[in-house]
PDB file of C-alpha atoms in Angstrom:
ATOM      1  CA  MET A1266     -14.733 -73.250  59.362  1.00  0.00           C
ATOM      2  CA  ALA A1267     -13.501 -75.747  56.760  1.00  0.00           C
ATOM      3  CA  SER A1268     -11.037 -75.792  53.871  1.00  0.00           C
ATOM      4  CA  PHE A1269     -10.840 -78.503  51.236  1.00  0.00           C
ATOM      5  CA  ASP A1270      -9.307 -79.621  47.945  1.00  0.00           C
ATOM      6  CA  GLU A1271     -11.477 -78.096  45.219  1.00  0.00           C
ATOM      7  CA  ALA A1272     -10.550 -80.630  42.514  1.00  0.00           C
ATOM      8  CA  ILE A1273     -10.121 -84.393  43.054  1.00  0.00           C
ATOM      9  CA  PRO A1274      -9.346 -86.614  40.024  1.00  0.00           C
ATOM     10  CA  PRO A1275     -11.396 -89.804  39.468  1.00  0.00           C
ATOM     11  CA  GLY A1276     -10.276 -92.454  41.938  1.00  0.00           C
ATOM     12  CA  GLY A1277      -8.145 -89.899  43.793  1.00  0.00           C
ATOM     13  CA  ARG A1278      -8.253 -88.576  47.318  1.00  0.00           C
ATOM     14  CA  GLY A1279      -8.900 -85.155  48.732  1.00  0.00           C
ATOM     15  CA  GLU A1280      -8.500 -83.530  52.102  1.00  0.00           C
ATOM     16  CA  VAL A1281     -10.991 -81.617  54.248  1.00  0.00           C
ATOM     17  CA  VAL A1282      -9.573 -79.583  57.138  1.00  0.00           C
ATOM     18  CA  VAL A1283     -12.071 -78.461  59.795  1.00  0.00           C
ATOM     19  CA  HIS A1284     -11.353 -75.819  62.429  1.00  0.00           C
ATOM     20  CA  VAL A1285     -13.711 -75.571  65.421  1.00  0.00           C
ATOM     21  CA  ASP A1286     -13.659 -72.613  67.816  1.00  0.00           C
ATOM     22  CA  THR A1287     -13.790 -74.326  71.212  1.00  0.00           C
ATOM     23  CA  SER A1288     -13.396 -71.187  73.362  1.00  0.00           C
ATOM     24  CA  GLN A1289     -17.015 -71.364  74.536  1.00  0.00           C
ATOM     25  CA  LEU A1290     -17.450 -75.148  74.350  1.00  0.00           C
ATOM     26  CA  GLU A1291     -17.094 -77.830  76.972  1.00  0.00           C
ATOM     27  CA  GLY A1292     -17.547 -81.612  77.000  1.00  0.00           C
ATOM     28  CA  ALA A1293     -18.891 -83.728  74.126  1.00  0.00           C
ATOM     29  CA  GLN A1294     -19.701 -81.725  70.996  1.00  0.00           C
ATOM     30  CA  SER A1295     -20.956 -82.534  67.505  1.00  0.00           C
ATOM     31  CA  ARG A1296     -20.671 -80.437  64.345  1.00  0.00           C
ATOM     32  CA  TRP A1297     -21.583 -81.032  60.696  1.00  0.00           C
ATOM     33  CA  VAL A1298     -19.792 -80.135  57.459  1.00  0.00           C
ATOM     34  CA  ILE A1299     -21.741 -80.346  54.184  1.00  0.00           C
ATOM     35  CA  LEU A1300     -19.854 -80.641  50.872  1.00  0.00           C
ATOM     36  CA  GLU A1301     -21.522 -80.043  47.524  1.00  0.00           C
ATOM     37  CA  THR A1302     -19.981 -81.955  44.599  1.00  0.00           C
ATOM     38  CA  ASN A1303     -20.493 -82.494  40.875  1.00  0.00           C
ATOM     39  CA  ASP A1304     -20.779 -86.262  41.359  1.00  0.00           C
ATOM     40  CA  PRO A1305     -24.224 -87.174  39.922  1.00  0.00           C
ATOM     41  CA  ARG A1306     -24.471 -90.179  42.248  1.00  0.00           C
ATOM     42  CA  ARG A1307     -23.640 -88.195  45.387  1.00  0.00           C
ATOM     43  CA  ALA A1308     -24.095 -84.502  44.899  1.00  0.00           C
ATOM     44  CA  MET A1309     -23.961 -83.794  48.631  1.00  0.00           C
ATOM     45  CA  VAL A1310     -21.669 -85.287  51.273  1.00  0.00           C
ATOM     46  CA  LYS A1311     -22.468 -84.741  54.949  1.00  0.00           C
ATOM     47  CA  LEU A1312     -19.624 -85.173  57.436  1.00  0.00           C
ATOM     48  CA  GLN A1313     -20.194 -85.392  61.181  1.00  0.00           C
ATOM     49  CA  ILE A1314     -17.420 -84.095  63.439  1.00  0.00           C
ATOM     50  CA  ASN A1315     -17.442 -85.410  67.009  1.00  0.00           C
ATOM     51  CA  LEU A1316     -15.084 -83.937  69.582  1.00  0.00           C
ATOM     52  CA  GLU A1317     -14.472 -83.865  73.312  1.00  0.00           C
ATOM     53  CA  VAL A1318     -13.506 -80.409  74.569  1.00  0.00           C
ATOM     54  CA  ARG A1319     -11.321 -80.540  77.660  1.00  0.00           C
ATOM     55  CA  GLY A1320     -10.086 -77.265  79.029  1.00  0.00           C
ATOM     56  CA  SER A1321      -8.178 -76.388  82.147  1.00  0.00           C
ATOM     57  CA  VAL A1322     -11.227 -75.195  84.050  1.00  0.00           C
ATOM     58  CA  ARG A1323     -14.955 -75.656  84.261  1.00  0.00           C
ATOM     59  CA  LEU A1324     -17.210 -72.628  84.599  1.00  0.00           C
ATOM     60  CA  LEU A1325     -20.536 -73.333  86.287  1.00  0.00           C
ATOM     61  CA  PRO A1326     -23.441 -73.081  85.831  1.00  0.00           C
ATOM     62  CA  GLU A1327     -22.425 -71.902  82.295  1.00  0.00           C
ATOM     63  CA  ARG A1328     -19.498 -70.303  80.472  1.00  0.00           C
ATOM     64  CA  ALA A1329     -21.105 -66.860  80.309  1.00  0.00           C
ATOM     65  CA  LEU A1330     -22.719 -64.269  82.558  1.00  0.00           C
ATOM     66  CA  ARG A1331     -26.056 -62.581  81.934  1.00  0.00           C
ATOM     67  CA  LEU A1332     -26.614 -59.410  83.931  1.00  0.00           C
ATOM     68  CA  GLY A1333     -28.988 -56.496  83.763  1.00  0.00           C
ATOM     69  CA  ARG A1334     -31.582 -54.311  85.368  1.00  0.00           C
ATOM     70  CA  GLY A1335     -35.206 -55.083  84.752  1.00  0.00           C
ATOM     71  CA  ARG A1336     -38.083 -57.239  85.789  1.00  0.00           C
ATOM     72  CA  ARG A1337     -36.297 -60.529  84.972  1.00  0.00           C
ATOM     73  CA  SER A1338     -32.619 -59.685  85.331  1.00  0.00           C
ATOM     74  CA  GLU A1339     -30.220 -58.937  88.162  1.00  0.00           C
ATOM     75  CA  PRO A1340     -27.241 -56.556  88.256  1.00  0.00           C
ATOM     76  CA  GLU A1341     -25.037 -59.141  90.009  1.00  0.00           C
ATOM     77  CA  GLY A1342     -23.921 -62.638  89.044  1.00  0.00           C
ATOM     78  CA  ARG A1343     -21.472 -65.382  90.049  1.00  0.00           C
ATOM     79  CA  LEU A1344     -19.623 -68.227  88.369  1.00  0.00           C
ATOM     80  CA  LEU A1345     -17.960 -71.211  90.015  1.00  0.00           C
ATOM     81  CA  ILE A1346     -14.468 -71.960  88.694  1.00  0.00           C
ATOM     82  CA  GLN A1347     -13.241 -75.559  88.992  1.00  0.00           C
ATOM     83  CA  ARG A1348     -10.063 -77.212  87.750  1.00  0.00           C
ATOM     84  CA  ASP A1349     -10.847 -79.838  85.127  1.00  0.00           C
ATOM     85  CA  PRO A1350     -10.014 -83.341  86.478  1.00  0.00           C
ATOM     86  CA  THR A1351      -7.873 -84.045  83.409  1.00  0.00           C
ATOM     87  CA  GLU A1352      -5.677 -80.994  84.019  1.00  0.00           C
ATOM     88  CA  GLU A1353      -2.592 -81.076  86.224  1.00  0.00           C
ATOM     89  CA  GLY A1354      -1.373 -78.305  88.462  1.00  0.00           C
ATOM     90  CA  VAL A1355      -3.080 -75.994  90.944  1.00  0.00           C
ATOM     91  CA  LEU A1356      -5.821 -73.574  89.924  1.00  0.00           C
ATOM     92  CA  ARG A1357      -4.731 -70.051  90.901  1.00  0.00           C
ATOM     93  CA  PRO A1358      -6.870 -67.434  89.099  1.00  0.00           C
ATOM     94  CA  HIS A1359      -5.150 -64.039  88.875  1.00  0.00           C
ATOM     95  CA  GLU A1360      -4.783 -60.909  86.702  1.00  0.00           C
ATOM     96  CA  LEU A1361      -8.552 -60.408  86.610  1.00  0.00           C
ATOM     97  CA  GLN A1362      -9.704 -57.791  84.095  1.00  0.00           C
ATOM     98  CA  ALA A1363     -13.044 -56.442  82.825  1.00  0.00           C
ATOM     99  CA  SER A1364     -13.322 -54.867  79.377  1.00  0.00           C
ATOM    100  CA  GLU A1365     -15.694 -52.093  80.533  1.00  0.00           C
ATOM    101  CA  PRO A1366     -15.307 -49.623  83.434  1.00  0.00           C
ATOM    102  CA  TRP A1367     -18.950 -50.123  84.472  1.00  0.00           C
ATOM    103  CA  LEU A1368     -18.383 -53.868  85.029  1.00  0.00           C
ATOM    104  CA  HIS A1369     -16.944 -54.588  88.497  1.00  0.00           C
ATOM    105  CA  VAL A1370     -15.403 -58.034  89.068  1.00  0.00           C
ATOM    106  CA  ALA A1371     -13.722 -59.918  91.920  1.00  0.00           C
ATOM    107  CA  LEU A1372     -12.231 -63.360  92.577  1.00  0.00           C
ATOM    108  CA  ARG A1373     -12.198 -65.259  95.862  1.00  0.00           C
ATOM    109  CA  PRO A1374     -11.677 -68.841  97.049  1.00  0.00           C
ATOM    110  CA  ALA A1375     -14.973 -70.710  97.304  1.00  0.00           C
ATOM    111  CA  ARG A1376     -16.282 -71.873 100.634  1.00  0.00           C
ATOM    112  CA  GLU A1377     -16.623 -75.636 100.823  1.00  0.00           C
ATOM    113  CA  ALA A1378     -20.135 -76.778  99.826  1.00  0.00           C
ATOM    114  CA  GLU A1379     -21.032 -73.216  98.748  1.00  0.00           C
ATOM    115  CA  ALA A1380     -23.867 -73.174  96.197  1.00  0.00           C
ATOM    116  CA  VAL A1381     -23.365 -71.127  93.026  1.00  0.00           C
ATOM    117  CA  GLY A1382     -26.531 -71.513  91.005  1.00  0.00           C
ATOM    118  CA  SER A1383     -27.028 -75.237  90.557  1.00  0.00           C
ATOM    119  CA  ALA A1384     -23.338 -76.008  91.225  1.00  0.00           C
ATOM    120  CA  VAL A1385     -21.751 -76.806  94.591  1.00  0.00           C
ATOM    121  CA  ALA A1386     -18.182 -75.808  95.406  1.00  0.00           C
ATOM    122  CA  ALA A1387     -15.469 -78.107  96.718  1.00  0.00           C
ATOM    123  CA  ALA A1388     -12.004 -77.508  98.122  1.00  0.00           C
ATOM    124  CA  GLY A1389      -9.763 -75.684  95.647  1.00  0.00           C
ATOM    125  CA  ASP A1390     -12.626 -74.043  93.725  1.00  0.00           C
ATOM    126  CA  TRP A1391     -12.942 -70.313  93.142  1.00  0.00           C
ATOM    127  CA  VAL A1392     -15.856 -67.912  92.749  1.00  0.00           C
ATOM    128  CA  LEU A1393     -16.002 -65.100  90.208  1.00  0.00           C
ATOM    129  CA  GLU A1394     -18.320 -62.255  91.211  1.00  0.00           C
ATOM    130  CA  ALA A1395     -19.495 -59.588  88.758  1.00  0.00           C
ATOM    131  CA  ARG A1396     -21.712 -56.541  89.121  1.00  0.00           C
ATOM    132  CA  ILE A1397     -22.769 -53.783  86.736  1.00  0.00           C
ATOM    133  CA  ALA A1398     -22.595 -50.201  87.982  1.00  0.00           C
ATOM    134  CA  GLU A1399     -25.266 -47.532  87.664  1.00  0.00           C
ATOM    135  CA  THR A1400     -23.292 -46.137  84.728  1.00  0.00           C
ATOM    136  CA  ALA A1401     -23.917 -49.249  82.594  1.00  0.00           C
ATOM    137  CA  PRO A1402     -25.396 -48.182  79.230  1.00  0.00           C
ATOM    138  CA  LEU A1403     -29.114 -48.511  78.609  1.00  0.00           C
ATOM    139  CA  GLY A1404     -30.270 -51.281  76.302  1.00  0.00           C
ATOM    140  CA  ALA A1405     -28.239 -54.304  75.214  1.00  0.00           C
ATOM    141  CA  SER A1406     -24.449 -54.395  75.483  1.00  0.00           C
ATOM    142  CA  ARG A1407     -21.656 -56.913  75.817  1.00  0.00           C
ATOM    143  CA  ALA A1408     -18.449 -57.093  77.826  1.00  0.00           C
ATOM    144  CA  THR A1409     -15.647 -59.592  78.494  1.00  0.00           C
ATOM    145  CA  ILE A1410     -13.996 -60.797  81.690  1.00  0.00           C
ATOM    146  CA  ARG A1411     -10.483 -62.244  81.466  1.00  0.00           C
ATOM    147  CA  PHE A1412      -8.193 -63.915  83.985  1.00  0.00           C
ATOM    148  CA  ARG A1413      -5.107 -66.111  84.093  1.00  0.00           C
ATOM    149  CA  THR A1414      -5.598 -69.647  85.420  1.00  0.00           C
ATOM    150  CA  GLY A1415      -2.066 -70.679  86.330  1.00  0.00           C
ATOM    151  CA  LEU A1416      -2.659 -73.873  84.317  1.00  0.00           C
ATOM    152  CA  GLN A1417      -1.015 -75.104  81.135  1.00  0.00           C
ATOM    153  CA  ARG A1418      -3.847 -76.132  78.807  1.00  0.00           C
ATOM    154  CA  GLU A1419      -5.827 -72.894  79.179  1.00  0.00           C
ATOM    155  CA  PRO A1420      -3.515 -70.221  80.573  1.00  0.00           C
ATOM    156  CA  GLU A1421      -6.150 -67.505  80.012  1.00  0.00           C
ATOM    157  CA  ILE A1422      -9.948 -67.589  80.151  1.00  0.00           C
ATOM    158  CA  ALA A1423     -12.278 -65.101  78.414  1.00  0.00           C
ATOM    159  CA  ILE A1424     -15.866 -65.019  79.675  1.00  0.00           C
ATOM    160  CA  PRO A1425     -18.540 -63.196  77.649  1.00  0.00           C
ATOM    161  CA  VAL A1426     -20.937 -61.027  79.634  1.00  0.00           C
ATOM    162  CA  PHE A1427     -24.331 -60.188  78.124  1.00  0.00           C
ATOM    163  CA  VAL A1428     -26.007 -57.145  79.662  1.00  0.00           C
ATOM    164  CA  TYR A1429     -29.433 -55.600  79.229  1.00  0.00           C
ATOM    165  CA  VAL A1430     -30.459 -52.512  81.174  1.00  0.00           C
ATOM    166  CA  ARG A1431     -34.090 -51.628  80.647  1.00  0.00           C
ATOM    167  CA  PRO A1432     -34.621 -47.939  79.884  1.00  0.00           C
ATOM    168  CA  PRO A1433     -36.492 -46.289  82.783  1.00  0.00           C
ATOM    169  CA  VAL A1434     -38.959 -44.621  80.434  1.00  0.00           C
ATOM    170  CA  ARG A1435     -40.581 -45.300  77.050  1.00  0.00           C
ATOM    171  CA  VAL A1436     -42.338 -42.836  74.760  1.00  0.00           C
ATOM    172  CA  SER A1437     -44.715 -42.965  71.827  1.00  0.00           C
ATOM    173  CA  PRO A1438     -44.194 -41.522  69.278  1.00  0.00           C
ATOM    174  CA  GLU A1439     -40.422 -41.082  69.275  1.00  0.00           C
ATOM    175  CA  VAL A1440     -40.761 -37.691  67.545  1.00  0.00           C
ATOM    176  CA  VAL A1441     -43.467 -35.167  68.460  1.00  0.00           C
ATOM    177  CA  ARG A1442     -44.800 -33.360  65.384  1.00  0.00           C
ATOM    178  CA  LEU A1443     -46.699 -30.184  66.155  1.00  0.00           C
ATOM    179  CA  ALA A1444     -49.509 -29.022  63.858  1.00  0.00           C
ATOM    180  CA  PRO A1445     -52.596 -26.808  64.201  1.00  0.00           C
ATOM    181  CA  ALA A1446     -55.520 -28.803  65.614  1.00  0.00           C
ATOM    182  CA  THR A1447     -57.877 -26.332  63.889  1.00  0.00           C
ATOM    183  CA  PRO A1448     -57.240 -23.956  60.966  1.00  0.00           C
ATOM    184  CA  GLY A1449     -55.308 -20.982  62.303  1.00  0.00           C
ATOM    185  CA  GLY A1450     -55.007 -22.575  65.733  1.00  0.00           C
ATOM    186  CA  PRO A1451     -51.821 -23.023  67.759  1.00  0.00           C
ATOM    187  CA  PHE A1452     -49.307 -25.705  66.885  1.00  0.00           C
ATOM    188  CA  GLU A1453     -49.581 -28.641  69.290  1.00  0.00           C
ATOM    189  CA  GLY A1454     -48.804 -32.349  69.578  1.00  0.00           C
ATOM    190  CA  GLU A1455     -49.188 -35.212  72.036  1.00  0.00           C
ATOM    191  CA  LEU A1456     -46.853 -37.759  73.554  1.00  0.00           C
ATOM    192  CA  LEU A1457     -47.427 -40.806  75.758  1.00  0.00           C
ATOM    193  CA  VAL A1458     -44.843 -41.613  78.457  1.00  0.00           C
ATOM    194  CA  VAL A1459     -44.583 -44.945  80.283  1.00  0.00           C
ATOM    195  CA  VAL A1460     -42.268 -45.330  83.287  1.00  0.00           C
ATOM    196  CA  ALA A1461     -40.775 -48.813  83.676  1.00  0.00           C
ATOM    197  CA  ALA A1462     -42.475 -51.070  86.205  1.00  0.00           C
ATOM    198  CA  GLY A1463     -40.673 -51.219  89.507  1.00  0.00           C
ATOM    199  CA  GLU A1464     -38.832 -47.973  88.864  1.00  0.00           C
ATOM    200  CA  GLU A1465     -38.165 -46.421  92.279  1.00  0.00           C
ATOM    201  CA  ALA A1466     -37.243 -43.007  90.919  1.00  0.00           C
ATOM    202  CA  PRO A1467     -39.568 -40.043  91.571  1.00  0.00           C
ATOM    203  CA  ALA A1468     -42.181 -38.919  89.049  1.00  0.00           C
ATOM    204  CA  PRO A1469     -40.660 -37.865  85.723  1.00  0.00           C
ATOM    205  CA  GLU A1470     -39.799 -34.245  85.034  1.00  0.00           C
ATOM    206  CA  PHE A1471     -40.536 -32.598  81.681  1.00  0.00           C
ATOM    207  CA  GLU A1472     -38.748 -29.659  80.131  1.00  0.00           C
ATOM    208  CA  ALA A1473     -38.948 -28.272  76.574  1.00  0.00           C
ATOM    209  CA  HIS A1474     -36.447 -26.089  74.705  1.00  0.00           C
ATOM    210  CA  PRO A1475     -36.170 -23.467  73.322  1.00  0.00           C
ATOM    211  CA  GLU A1476     -38.404 -20.994  75.104  1.00  0.00           C
ATOM    212  CA  GLY A1477     -41.851 -20.803  73.583  1.00  0.00           C
ATOM    213  CA  PHE A1478     -42.712 -24.469  73.957  1.00  0.00           C
ATOM    214  CA  ARG A1479     -45.218 -25.272  76.697  1.00  0.00           C
ATOM    215  CA  VAL A1480     -45.689 -28.739  78.218  1.00  0.00           C
ATOM    216  CA  GLU A1481     -48.813 -29.930  80.045  1.00  0.00           C
ATOM    217  CA  ALA A1482     -48.592 -33.358  81.715  1.00  0.00           C
ATOM    218  CA  GLU A1483     -51.585 -35.458  82.753  1.00  0.00           C
ATOM    219  CA  ARG A1484     -51.119 -38.647  84.761  1.00  0.00           C
ATOM    220  CA  THR A1485     -53.423 -41.284  83.286  1.00  0.00           C
ATOM    221  CA  GLY A1486     -52.264 -44.325  85.289  1.00  0.00           C
ATOM    222  CA  PRO A1487     -49.730 -45.480  87.899  1.00  0.00           C
ATOM    223  CA  ARG A1488     -46.933 -45.386  85.297  1.00  0.00           C
ATOM    224  CA  HIS A1489     -48.558 -43.543  82.384  1.00  0.00           C
ATOM    225  CA  TYR A1490     -48.504 -39.870  81.417  1.00  0.00           C
ATOM    226  CA  ARG A1491     -50.057 -37.985  78.515  1.00  0.00           C
ATOM    227  CA  LEU A1492     -48.163 -34.876  77.464  1.00  0.00           C
ATOM    228  CA  ARG A1493     -49.511 -32.040  75.341  1.00  0.00           C
ATOM    229  CA  VAL A1494     -46.822 -29.840  73.810  1.00  0.00           C
ATOM    230  CA  ARG A1495     -47.823 -26.402  72.457  1.00  0.00           C
ATOM    231  CA  TRP A1496     -45.921 -23.688  70.660  1.00  0.00           C
ATOM    232  CA  ALA A1497     -46.699 -20.304  72.242  1.00  0.00           C
ATOM    233  CA  GLY A1498     -44.444 -18.245  70.009  1.00  0.00           C
ATOM    234  CA  GLU A1499     -45.127 -16.462  66.743  1.00  0.00           C
ATOM    235  CA  GLY A1500     -45.502 -18.368  63.480  1.00  0.00           C
ATOM    236  CA  ALA A1501     -44.510 -21.981  62.988  1.00  0.00           C
ATOM    237  CA  PRO A1502     -42.390 -23.535  65.746  1.00  0.00           C
ATOM    238  CA  PRO A1503     -38.669 -24.164  65.260  1.00  0.00           C
ATOM    239  CA  GLU A1504     -37.136 -27.560  65.904  1.00  0.00           C
ATOM    240  CA  GLY A1505     -37.018 -28.157  69.625  1.00  0.00           C
ATOM    241  CA  LEU A1506     -36.272 -30.751  72.245  1.00  0.00           C
ATOM    242  CA  LEU A1507     -38.354 -32.268  75.029  1.00  0.00           C
ATOM    243  CA  ARG A1508     -36.219 -33.590  77.880  1.00  0.00           C
ATOM    244  CA  ILE A1509     -37.739 -36.256  80.145  1.00  0.00           C
ATOM    245  CA  ARG A1510     -35.841 -36.982  83.337  1.00  0.00           C
ATOM    246  CA  VAL A1511     -36.464 -40.049  85.520  1.00  0.00           C
ATOM    247  CA  GLY A1512     -34.073 -40.277  88.437  1.00  0.00           C
ATOM    248  CA  GLY A1513     -30.596 -39.790  87.002  1.00  0.00           C
ATOM    249  CA  HIS A1514     -31.552 -40.741  83.431  1.00  0.00           C
ATOM    250  CA  ASP A1515     -32.495 -38.293  80.667  1.00  0.00           C
ATOM    251  CA  LEU A1516     -34.417 -39.068  77.489  1.00  0.00           C
ATOM    252  CA  GLU A1517     -34.571 -36.475  74.722  1.00  0.00           C
ATOM    253  CA  VAL A1518     -37.485 -36.390  72.277  1.00  0.00           C
ATOM    254  CA  PRO A1519     -37.296 -34.173  69.156  1.00  0.00           C
ATOM    255  CA  LEU A1520     -40.025 -31.566  68.616  1.00  0.00           C
ATOM    256  CA  ARG A1521     -40.822 -30.673  65.015  1.00  0.00           C
ATOM    257  CA  GLY A1522     -43.470 -28.408  63.548  1.00  0.00           C
ATOM    258  CA  ASP A1523     -45.221 -29.026  60.260  1.00  0.00           C
ATOM    259  CA  GLY A1524     -48.566 -28.445  58.634  1.00  0.00           C
ATOM    260  CA  ALA A1525     -49.724 -32.061  58.864  1.00  0.00           C
ATOM    261  CA  ALA A1526     -51.909 -33.493  61.570  1.00  0.00           C
ATOM    262  CA  SER A1527     -49.956 -34.694  64.585  1.00  0.00           C
ATOM    263  CA  SER A1528     -49.184 -38.398  64.806  1.00  0.00           C
ATOM    264  CA  ASP A1529     -51.593 -40.614  66.685  1.00  0.00           C
ATOM    265  CA  SER A1530     -50.213 -42.386  69.744  1.00  0.00           C
ATOM    266  CA  ARG A1531     -51.080 -45.701  71.345  1.00  0.00           C
ATOM    267  CA  GLN A1532     -50.748 -46.123  75.043  1.00  0.00           C
ATOM    268  CA  GLU A1533     -48.227 -48.825  75.954  1.00  0.00           C
ATOM    269  CA  SER A1534     -48.905 -51.257  78.758  1.00  0.00           C
TER     270      SER A1534
END
């Protein structure tokens, strides 16, 4: 962020004030500020800002945690906390807090020569351990871990935590529209269900509401199901709900009746 003098007389001087958020930066950094002017000989001025960010602590292997549940993510993570060599005092992390109840965190002294990712601990270092609970929300979310360092330059540290929990089931389409397959025939629609790879939960359960909806499930692959939903009641079907349960997770899919042909579905891999 930058502020500047908007009008500078010929031959005069102006001031540009640049503010850099260094909360997530460490070491040598470079930033650019571009000024547009009405000077025909130099309509654009590019300023390079070089800075050395020195905090109280170093967080290794990076200043953030990335957790999750899925094929390429883990629910647990660790960071190594080291006192910066330029900081005086003794590193004593305390008052550890997590912004979300489903994020569990702990601090402990590091064991000498303990490996944390690509970093190796030494005497006086600490280890931050974090784990997401089963109650972590599905999809992408973000949390923050805070603790006091006991040091002067950075008395408090805030660590961003990026979380992605893969939904245990996917469906296509997201809304099932029921329509007569033949003139005067019953209202029906189809849905494809894909269970996430590696999911250890039992086979999904299907339940439609209100009464009058009928669900037939056909397993078409190790993780794939084709569902046919029919309305067995009188007249056009009301709005309903198809509940798909995989383990302890529920997914609700709206059921809607209309006179148009039901949506085509593509099987997901």
